[in-house]
Amino acid sequence: MQTHEIRRRFLDHFVKAGHTEVASASLILDDPNLLFVNAGMVQFVPFFLGQQTPPYATATSVQKCVRTLDIENVGITTRHNTFFQMAGNFSFGDYFKREAIKHAWALLTNSVEDGGYGFDPERLWVTVYLDDDEARDIWKEEAGIPDERIQRRGMADNYWSMGIPGPCGPCSEIYYDRGPEFGLEGGPEADEDRYLEIWNLVFMQNERGLGGTGKDDFEILGPLPKQNIDTGMGVERVAFLLQGVDNVYETDLVRPVIAKAEELTGRKYGVSHEDDVRFRVIADHARTAAMLIGDGVNPGNDGRGYVLRRLLRRIVRSAKLLGAEQPSMREFITVVRDTMAPSYPVLDTDFERILNVAVGEEAAFRRTLVSGEKLFETAADEVKSAGQKVIAGSEAFALHDTYGFPIDLTLEMAAEAGLSVDEDGFRSLMAEQRQRAKDDAQARKHAHADLTVYKEFVDRGETEFTGFAELTTEASVLALISGGVRVPVATVGQEVEVILDRSPLYAESGGQIADIGVITAPGLKVRVRDVQKIAKKLWVHKVTVEEGQLTEGDAVLAQVDANWRAGATQGHSGTHMVHAALRQVLGPNAVQAGSLNKPGYLRFDFSWQGQLSEAQKQDIEAVTNEAVAANHPVNTFVTDLTKAKQMGAMALFGENYGDEVRVVEIGGPFSMELCGGTHVAHSSQIGPVTLLGESSVGSGIRRVEAFVGLDSYKYLAKERALLAGVATALKVPSDEVPGRVEQLVERLKVAEKELEQTKAAAVLAGAGAFVERAERIGGLLLVAEAAPQGVAGNDLRTLATDVRGRFGTEPAVVVLIGSADGKVPFVVSANKAAQDLGVKAGDLVAAFGPSIGGRGGGKPDMAQGSGSDASGIPAALSAVRARVAELAG
């Protein structure tokens, strides 16, 4: 049975049983505890916590999930995956244990012809919580499972919680016996490879308190108001069982990626464990990376972006180790699209953007590998020069952690160079890093924000937003909230949250910041500083009482600051215009990746590889302003999501839209986007748009910023005044300023070059004096002196090299320590004859560096660095002499 069919049967089964089918949430949710959605129940947490009343009593979904805690084990075992699909059914105070068990058993054991999966009931085992006699009895009564195939397990295995205060409860897990060839007899307690868990039914009935990091070290506070059901069936696990293969990597949605890797590398899967690990890494990570990019994640150096970057780089590394010399990411991502798109259409509709991000990161990492190889060669040369055979674990860790160079490539290159790596040292440092990451993640976990105070008003329905049609609205004060609790009244100076039944003030969303304004009544004036949404439907006004007394139940007048709103609509409509212009100039791959707009200003992030040229920026600005000048009408209308997409409306990736959406159309086909923000009536009202600049905000993501309207005019007026001042100073017309400045810059470069030459000549003029003052220690000559004041950097290195060269073939060492700009630069240079006597430049740095608070390094013939304590220069020079005397015998 194909995986797409397994998904469909699950959903159909529960829809027929009265459940509402709910689409998978994005992998990115606004949850402080989660990097990515990692379980099917995550989007339903507010319902389980009782903070919101669910719009349905029962639900079913197939949620896309990503877990990355065990990323290092992916491929090594066949049980670890980063991306997986969790099919689940949920009850919010409706049915409980008996119905949940009946639903699961029917789907698993009903025949394929009857819509089930057709599992042999005799091969199914279950586990229950230690004292859950009720669940045990239901399994016996409803499924006929005998006592010997029901096992009791403790909290660590059969008691579920989110790991933080919140809902929890005992659970019952369903296992499939794969047969004696896969392990020991004795059920799940004996062998969880043979007895594979495929479904977990959580009887969510209690509330847990604080606890430690373990799964069983928390206090159970008491029962929840309602008994809920949260179940999860692993789609991939069921797939490999029903497809008769040994593991998820051989299923219909994963094996094709391995087949493509075989084709590109010439290696075969199933021949060696080492190669199999690499094939699995490619297959697993390619799926995960495509899904993450599809939901709006871009490679970066922290958080979600760093996880994606690691996944993509592990693909490149594994392909390289399998023998792929040419880039291969395009082929892998294409196979993922072809196999996964039937269930996740975004992989098809947004394919070019997804592909560009993945391929761009591959290209960047391949350049990193080239740099890493050079760094490795330097490290290997130093090890060989020291007469050693082992590259330190710290060196391997630095290559891995700082430069992104994989350890297995380091091991392979070390073997080719006749060296080995201190793997124990490397693993120890990696373990320390992982522990720091886990500690950091745990420290950032906390209980979900308690939104219970808003529940009554969320349940009443959406706040009526009147701001599209008017700026002033009569309203009633439904509630005042301070410090998370309702209060009856707020007085002068008090800051509270106000819930109104209707409001013209825009609540921050879609990149547009909130309106500001006032709430008034006779004798009352309240300043609105911010407006936020709760549960995407309740407007919460953050206010300060300036006059009078605000009381729950008051009839008030809510008013938007008209100037603020005018500027905000200019900024938001300007964002749409810039987006359309970007796509017209750069092509359809320039897709929105985020935005911010406020009065007079807009910021727009978009997917793109590489810096924009001046010509491209000028074209984008020109296209935008031409559309502004065309005075296009701005039309808004509400339609269903399917029709909007058929019309060509742009949607923000990773965003979940309802069945009905609002479309903003400017100039017909010029710009059409799904948007809930406020806009101008005609494009000319945006006013001039002036691009301020363009920059990178992450791998494959660029940012443009612009002023609009009056702010644009003020900026241009300031630039014009600046240009006029420069023209006056240069005594040329304004249009000749660029040429004149270019001439001056060229003259300055020539003058600086001449100055450098003069300076270098002056420095080298003193080289002879250093040679004359050379000390003979043992069988070599030593120059150990303070450099002339102000000589630093390349000049110091040039001087040391010149002095060393004047000694010819006679063993000589030159140590010069300078002092410039509060720093203490130094250079150590040893010729070949000195090195043959055992003197290495790096060794001398270690001898005198502490005296000046410095450190540095380099090759045996040349080392340099910098210190911070000039008072230690005499002691440093003495240390050099002592060390050279020791080496010279």
Tab-separated table of N, CA, C and O in Angstrom, residues 665-745:
chain	number	residue	atom	x	y	z
A	665	GLU	N	-5.796	43.695	-5.043
A	665	GLU	CA	-5.382	43.775	-6.442
A	665	GLU	C	-5.044	45.226	-6.774
A	665	GLU	O	-5.842	46.133	-6.549
A	666	ILE	N	-3.834	45.440	-7.307
A	666	ILE	CA	-3.410	46.781	-7.702
A	666	ILE	C	-3.014	46.741	-9.173
A	666	ILE	O	-2.056	46.053	-9.552
A	667	GLY	N	-3.771	47.444	-9.982
A	667	GLY	CA	-3.435	47.484	-11.403
A	667	GLY	C	-3.656	46.174	-12.118
A	667	GLY	O	-2.836	45.782	-12.964
A	668	GLY	N	-4.727	45.470	-11.767
A	668	GLY	CA	-5.018	44.210	-12.458
A	668	GLY	C	-3.929	43.193	-12.228
A	668	GLY	O	-3.620	42.838	-11.081
A	669	PRO	N	-3.281	42.724	-13.303
A	669	PRO	CA	-2.266	41.671	-13.146
A	669	PRO	C	-0.947	42.171	-12.554
A	669	PRO	O	-0.092	41.360	-12.228
A	670	PHE	N	-0.774	43.507	-12.418
A	670	PHE	CA	0.511	44.006	-11.905
A	670	PHE	C	0.807	43.458	-10.516
A	670	PHE	O	1.894	42.969	-10.233
A	671	SER	N	-0.195	43.526	-9.625
A	671	SER	CA	-0.006	43.026	-8.266
A	671	SER	C	-1.298	42.434	-7.746
A	671	SER	O	-2.340	43.106	-7.748
A	672	MET	N	-1.246	41.173	-7.305
A	672	MET	CA	-2.415	40.520	-6.722
A	672	MET	C	-1.918	39.588	-5.617
A	672	MET	O	-1.209	38.627	-5.873
A	673	GLU	N	-2.274	39.924	-4.371
A	673	GLU	CA	-1.782	39.155	-3.228
A	673	GLU	C	-2.903	38.897	-2.236
A	673	GLU	O	-3.855	39.680	-2.128
A	674	LEU	N	-2.769	37.796	-1.476
A	674	LEU	CA	-3.642	37.556	-0.339
A	674	LEU	C	-3.159	38.444	0.796
A	674	LEU	O	-1.984	38.405	1.167
A	675	CYS	N	-4.034	39.266	1.338
A	675	CYS	CA	-3.583	40.234	2.339
A	675	CYS	C	-4.760	40.728	3.158
A	675	CYS	O	-5.830	41.022	2.627
A	676	GLY	N	-4.567	40.855	4.461
A	676	GLY	CA	-5.604	41.365	5.344
A	676	GLY	C	-5.327	42.765	5.828
A	676	GLY	O	-5.975	43.236	6.768
A	677	GLY	N	-4.342	43.457	5.212
A	677	GLY	CA	-3.945	44.769	5.687
A	677	GLY	C	-4.729	45.917	5.093
A	677	GLY	O	-5.629	45.742	4.264
A	678	THR	N	-4.382	47.128	5.522
A	678	THR	CA	-5.039	48.335	5.015
A	678	THR	C	-4.219	48.918	3.878
A	678	THR	O	-2.986	48.856	3.890
A	679	HIS	N	-4.924	49.525	2.907
A	679	HIS	CA	-4.258	50.004	1.698
A	679	HIS	C	-4.837	51.323	1.222
A	679	HIS	O	-5.946	51.719	1.620
A	680	VAL	N	-4.069	51.981	0.329
A	680	VAL	CA	-4.548	53.208	-0.307
A	680	VAL	C	-5.647	52.854	-1.299
A	680	VAL	O	-5.847	51.684	-1.640
A	681	ALA	N	-6.382	53.892	-1.778
A	681	ALA	CA	-7.447	53.653	-2.743
A	681	ALA	C	-6.915	53.617	-4.168
A	681	ALA	O	-7.475	52.921	-5.028
A	682	HIS	N	-5.864	54.386	-4.447
A	682	HIS	CA	-5.242	54.426	-5.771
A	682	HIS	C	-3.739	54.447	-5.586
A	682	HIS	O	-3.226	55.038	-4.622
A	683	SER	N	-2.992	53.837	-6.509
A	683	SER	CA	-1.537	53.695	-6.330
A	683	SER	C	-0.819	55.032	-6.228
A	683	SER	O	0.212	55.136	-5.566
A	684	SER	N	-1.365	56.090	-6.848
A	684	SER	CA	-0.687	57.393	-6.791
A	684	SER	C	-0.614	57.928	-5.372
A	684	SER	O	0.249	58.752	-5.052
A	685	GLN	N	-1.510	57.459	-4.492
A	685	GLN	CA	-1.510	57.935	-3.108
A	685	GLN	C	-0.317	57.409	-2.312
A	685	GLN	O	-0.054	57.884	-1.214
A	686	ILE	N	0.370	56.427	-2.865
A	686	ILE	CA	1.583	55.930	-2.191
A	686	ILE	C	2.660	57.002	-2.184
A	686	ILE	O	3.445	57.128	-1.236
A	687	GLY	N	2.681	57.818	-3.252
A	687	GLY	CA	3.725	58.828	-3.382
A	687	GLY	C	5.005	58.192	-3.882
A	687	GLY	O	5.061	56.987	-4.164
A	688	PRO	N	6.056	58.981	-4.036
A	688	PRO	CA	7.306	58.433	-4.565
A	688	PRO	C	7.872	57.343	-3.667
A	688	PRO	O	7.739	57.390	-2.444
A	689	VAL	N	8.470	56.341	-4.293
A	689	VAL	CA	9.127	55.247	-3.569
A	689	VAL	C	10.618	55.331	-3.851
A	689	VAL	O	11.038	55.312	-5.020
A	690	THR	N	11.426	55.433	-2.813
A	690	THR	CA	12.873	55.572	-2.960
A	690	THR	C	13.578	54.415	-2.273
A	690	THR	O	13.483	54.261	-1.043
A	691	LEU	N	14.248	53.567	-3.048
A	691	LEU	CA	15.006	52.467	-2.457
A	691	LEU	C	16.209	53.019	-1.707
A	691	LEU	O	16.981	53.823	-2.244
A	692	LEU	N	16.366	52.586	-0.463
A	692	LEU	CA	17.497	53.036	0.348
A	692	LEU	C	18.704	52.130	0.175
A	692	LEU	O	19.845	52.556	0.332
A	693	GLY	N	18.477	50.872	-0.111
A	693	GLY	CA	19.587	49.946	-0.249
A	693	GLY	C	19.101	48.519	-0.310
A	693	GLY	O	17.910	48.231	-0.202
A	694	GLU	N	20.047	47.626	-0.475
A	694	GLU	CA	19.770	46.195	-0.595
A	694	GLU	C	20.877	45.450	0.112
A	694	GLU	O	22.048	45.836	0.044
A	695	SER	N	20.527	44.419	0.851
A	695	SER	CA	21.533	43.719	1.650
A	695	SER	C	21.135	42.272	1.825
A	695	SER	O	20.024	41.853	1.487
A	696	SER	N	22.048	41.488	2.391
A	696	SER	CA	21.791	40.081	2.685
A	696	SER	C	21.356	39.946	4.135
A	696	SER	O	21.926	40.577	5.026
A	697	VAL	N	20.336	39.114	4.373
A	697	VAL	CA	19.901	38.830	5.742
A	697	VAL	C	19.949	37.338	6.028
A	697	VAL	O	19.369	36.866	6.991
A	698	GLY	N	20.645	36.591	5.201
A	698	GLY	CA	20.752	35.145	5.369
A	698	GLY	C	21.030	34.506	4.027
A	698	GLY	O	20.915	35.146	2.978
A	699	SER	N	21.408	33.241	4.069
A	699	SER	CA	21.713	32.535	2.829
A	699	SER	C	20.489	32.486	1.936
A	699	SER	O	19.445	31.965	2.310
A	700	GLY	N	20.615	33.062	0.735
A	700	GLY	CA	19.523	33.019	-0.218
A	700	GLY	C	18.408	34.001	0.054
A	700	GLY	O	17.369	33.949	-0.597
A	701	ILE	N	18.591	34.914	1.011
A	701	ILE	CA	17.567	35.908	1.336
A	701	ILE	C	18.178	37.301	1.263
A	701	ILE	O	19.186	37.594	1.897
A	702	ARG	N	17.566	38.165	0.453
A	702	ARG	CA	17.995	39.553	0.315
A	702	ARG	C	16.921	40.471	0.902
A	702	ARG	O	15.759	40.079	1.053
A	703	ARG	N	17.317	41.693	1.220
A	703	ARG	CA	16.381	42.665	1.795
A	703	ARG	C	16.516	43.997	1.084
A	703	ARG	O	17.638	44.478	0.862
A	704	VAL	N	15.383	44.578	0.690
A	704	VAL	CA	15.372	45.942	0.196
A	704	VAL	C	14.594	46.792	1.197
A	704	VAL	O	13.628	46.327	1.817
A	705	GLU	N	15.033	48.045	1.357
A	705	GLU	CA	14.355	48.997	2.213
A	705	GLU	C	14.038	50.231	1.397
A	705	GLU	O	14.768	50.584	0.472
A	706	ALA	N	12.943	50.910	1.750
A	706	ALA	CA	12.531	52.064	0.960
A	706	ALA	C	11.730	53.030	1.813
A	706	ALA	O	11.071	52.631	2.787
A	707	PHE	N	11.794	54.307	1.437
A	707	PHE	CA	10.897	55.315	1.975
A	707	PHE	C	9.761	55.507	0.981
A	707	PHE	O	9.941	55.343	-0.232
A	708	VAL	N	8.585	55.870	1.500
A	708	VAL	CA	7.449	56.166	0.629
A	708	VAL	C	6.842	57.497	1.053
A	708	VAL	O	7.057	57.981	2.172
A	709	GLY	N	6.074	58.084	0.132
A	709	GLY	CA	5.329	59.293	0.445
A	709	GLY	C	6.212	60.453	0.858
A	709	GLY	O	7.269	60.711	0.278
A	710	LEU	N	5.780	61.189	1.891
A	710	LEU	CA	6.488	62.379	2.344
A	710	LEU	C	7.885	62.042	2.858
A	710	LEU	O	8.828	62.818	2.684
A	711	ASP	N	8.034	60.873	3.475
A	711	ASP	CA	9.363	60.471	3.951
A	711	ASP	C	10.317	60.292	2.771
A	711	ASP	O	11.507	60.578	2.887
A	712	SER	N	9.811	59.794	1.660
A	712	SER	CA	10.627	59.661	0.460
A	712	SER	C	11.061	61.039	-0.037
A	712	SER	O	12.223	61.264	-0.384
A	713	TYR	N	10.096	61.991	-0.049
A	713	TYR	CA	10.420	63.348	-0.488
A	713	TYR	C	11.476	63.968	0.423
A	713	TYR	O	12.442	64.582	-0.051
A	714	LYS	N	11.326	63.819	1.737
A	714	LYS	CA	12.294	64.391	2.679
A	714	LYS	C	13.679	63.797	2.466
A	714	LYS	O	14.699	64.500	2.533
A	715	TYR	N	13.724	62.491	2.224
A	715	TYR	CA	15.010	61.836	1.986
A	715	TYR	C	15.673	62.376	0.727
A	715	TYR	O	16.863	62.700	0.710
A	716	LEU	N	14.893	62.510	-0.349
A	716	LEU	CA	15.447	63.015	-1.600
A	716	LEU	C	15.884	64.469	-1.467
A	716	LEU	O	16.903	64.875	-2.047
A	717	ALA	N	15.127	65.267	-0.703
A	717	ALA	CA	15.506	66.661	-0.490
A	717	ALA	C	16.836	66.744	0.258
A	717	ALA	O	17.702	67.573	-0.058
A	718	LYS	N	17.017	65.858	1.241
A	718	LYS	CA	18.269	65.826	1.999
A	718	LYS	C	19.438	65.429	1.096
A	718	LYS	O	20.534	66.005	1.153
A	719	GLU	N	19.205	64.414	0.240
A	719	GLU	CA	20.245	63.980	-0.696
A	719	GLU	C	20.592	65.103	-1.685
A	719	GLU	O	21.757	65.302	-2.020
A	720	ARG	N	19.560	65.836	-2.139
A	720	ARG	CA	19.805	66.931	-3.072
A	720	ARG	C	20.639	68.023	-2.411
A	720	ARG	O	21.565	68.567	-3.023
A	721	ALA	N	20.313	68.351	-1.159
A	721	ALA	CA	21.086	69.365	-0.443
A	721	ALA	C	22.532	68.911	-0.250
A	721	ALA	O	23.472	69.708	-0.373
A	722	LEU	N	22.722	67.622	0.035
A	722	LEU	CA	24.072	67.085	0.205
A	722	LEU	C	24.862	67.185	-1.097
A	722	LEU	O	26.033	67.594	-1.106
A	723	LEU	N	24.223	66.840	-2.206
A	723	LEU	CA	24.884	66.921	-3.497
A	723	LEU	C	25.247	68.362	-3.840
A	723	LEU	O	26.339	68.640	-4.359
A	724	ALA	N	24.318	69.292	-3.520
A	724	ALA	CA	24.592	70.701	-3.799
A	724	ALA	C	25.791	71.184	-3.004
A	724	ALA	O	26.634	71.956	-3.509
A	725	GLY	N	25.894	70.721	-1.745
A	725	GLY	CA	27.045	71.122	-0.922
A	725	GLY	C	28.351	70.599	-1.471
A	725	GLY	O	29.363	71.308	-1.486
A	726	VAL	N	28.351	69.349	-1.938
A	726	VAL	CA	29.563	68.771	-2.524
A	726	VAL	C	29.942	69.512	-3.803
A	726	VAL	O	31.116	69.819	-4.055
A	727	ALA	N	28.924	69.837	-4.625
A	727	ALA	CA	29.191	70.556	-5.874
A	727	ALA	C	29.805	71.917	-5.603
A	727	ALA	O	30.743	72.356	-6.297
A	728	THR	N	29.293	72.587	-4.575
A	728	THR	CA	29.841	73.898	-4.218
A	728	THR	C	31.286	73.773	-3.752
A	728	THR	O	32.160	74.553	-4.137
A	729	ALA	N	31.554	72.765	-2.920
A	729	ALA	CA	32.914	72.575	-2.408
A	729	ALA	C	33.896	72.241	-3.530
A	729	ALA	O	35.055	72.675	-3.509
A	730	LEU	N	33.423	71.485	-4.521
A	730	LEU	CA	34.297	71.101	-5.634
A	730	LEU	C	34.310	72.133	-6.760
A	730	LEU	O	35.097	72.017	-7.708
A	731	LYS	N	33.386	73.124	-6.656
A	731	LYS	CA	33.293	74.194	-7.648
A	731	LYS	C	33.009	73.654	-9.047
A	731	LYS	O	33.639	74.045	-10.026
A	732	VAL	N	32.045	72.698	-9.106
A	732	VAL	CA	31.608	72.147	-10.391
A	732	VAL	C	30.098	72.041	-10.371
A	732	VAL	O	29.491	71.997	-9.291
A	733	PRO	N	29.448	71.990	-11.536
A	733	PRO	CA	27.999	71.771	-11.556
A	733	PRO	C	27.653	70.407	-10.962
A	733	PRO	O	28.475	69.484	-10.950
A	734	SER	N	26.415	70.253	-10.492
A	734	SER	CA	25.985	69.010	-9.835
A	734	SER	C	26.186	67.788	-10.703
A	734	SER	O	26.587	66.725	-10.218
A	735	ASP	N	25.902	67.926	-12.022
A	735	ASP	CA	26.004	66.750	-12.875
A	735	ASP	C	27.444	66.331	-13.142
A	735	ASP	O	27.705	65.271	-13.710
A	736	GLU	N	28.413	67.169	-12.739
A	736	GLU	CA	29.822	66.819	-12.917
A	736	GLU	C	30.454	66.277	-11.634
A	736	GLU	O	31.632	65.919	-11.621
A	737	VAL	N	29.663	66.241	-10.550
A	737	VAL	CA	30.207	65.781	-9.265
A	737	VAL	C	30.745	64.350	-9.331
A	737	VAL	O	31.865	64.086	-8.863
A	738	PRO	N	30.005	63.369	-9.898
A	738	PRO	CA	30.541	62.005	-9.921
A	738	PRO	C	31.913	61.903	-10.590
A	738	PRO	O	32.815	61.245	-10.069
A	739	GLY	N	32.077	62.546	-11.739
A	739	GLY	CA	33.362	62.489	-12.435
A	739	GLY	C	34.465	63.127	-11.637
A	739	GLY	O	35.593	62.626	-11.586
A	740	ARG	N	34.134	64.268	-11.001
A	740	ARG	CA	35.146	64.971	-10.201
A	740	ARG	C	35.562	64.137	-8.991
A	740	ARG	O	36.750	64.043	-8.668
A	741	VAL	N	34.591	63.528	-8.334
A	741	VAL	CA	34.896	62.683	-7.174
A	741	VAL	C	35.754	61.497	-7.599
A	741	VAL	O	36.705	61.113	-6.903
A	742	GLU	N	35.449	60.918	-8.744
A	742	GLU	CA	36.233	59.788	-9.254
A	742	GLU	C	37.692	60.195	-9.474
A	742	GLU	O	38.616	59.443	-9.138
A	743	GLN	N	37.895	61.391	-10.018
A	743	GLN	CA	39.261	61.883	-10.213
A	743	GLN	C	39.994	62.024	-8.883
A	743	GLN	O	41.165	61.640	-8.752
A	744	LEU	N	39.294	62.605	-7.889
A	744	LEU	CA	39.921	62.804	-6.584
A	744	LEU	C	40.261	61.473	-5.911
A	744	LEU	O	41.316	61.339	-5.279
A	745	VAL	N	39.354	60.508	-6.044
A	745	VAL	CA	39.611	59.189	-5.456
A	745	VAL	C	40.835	58.553	-6.098
A	745	VAL	O	41.685	57.959	-5.412
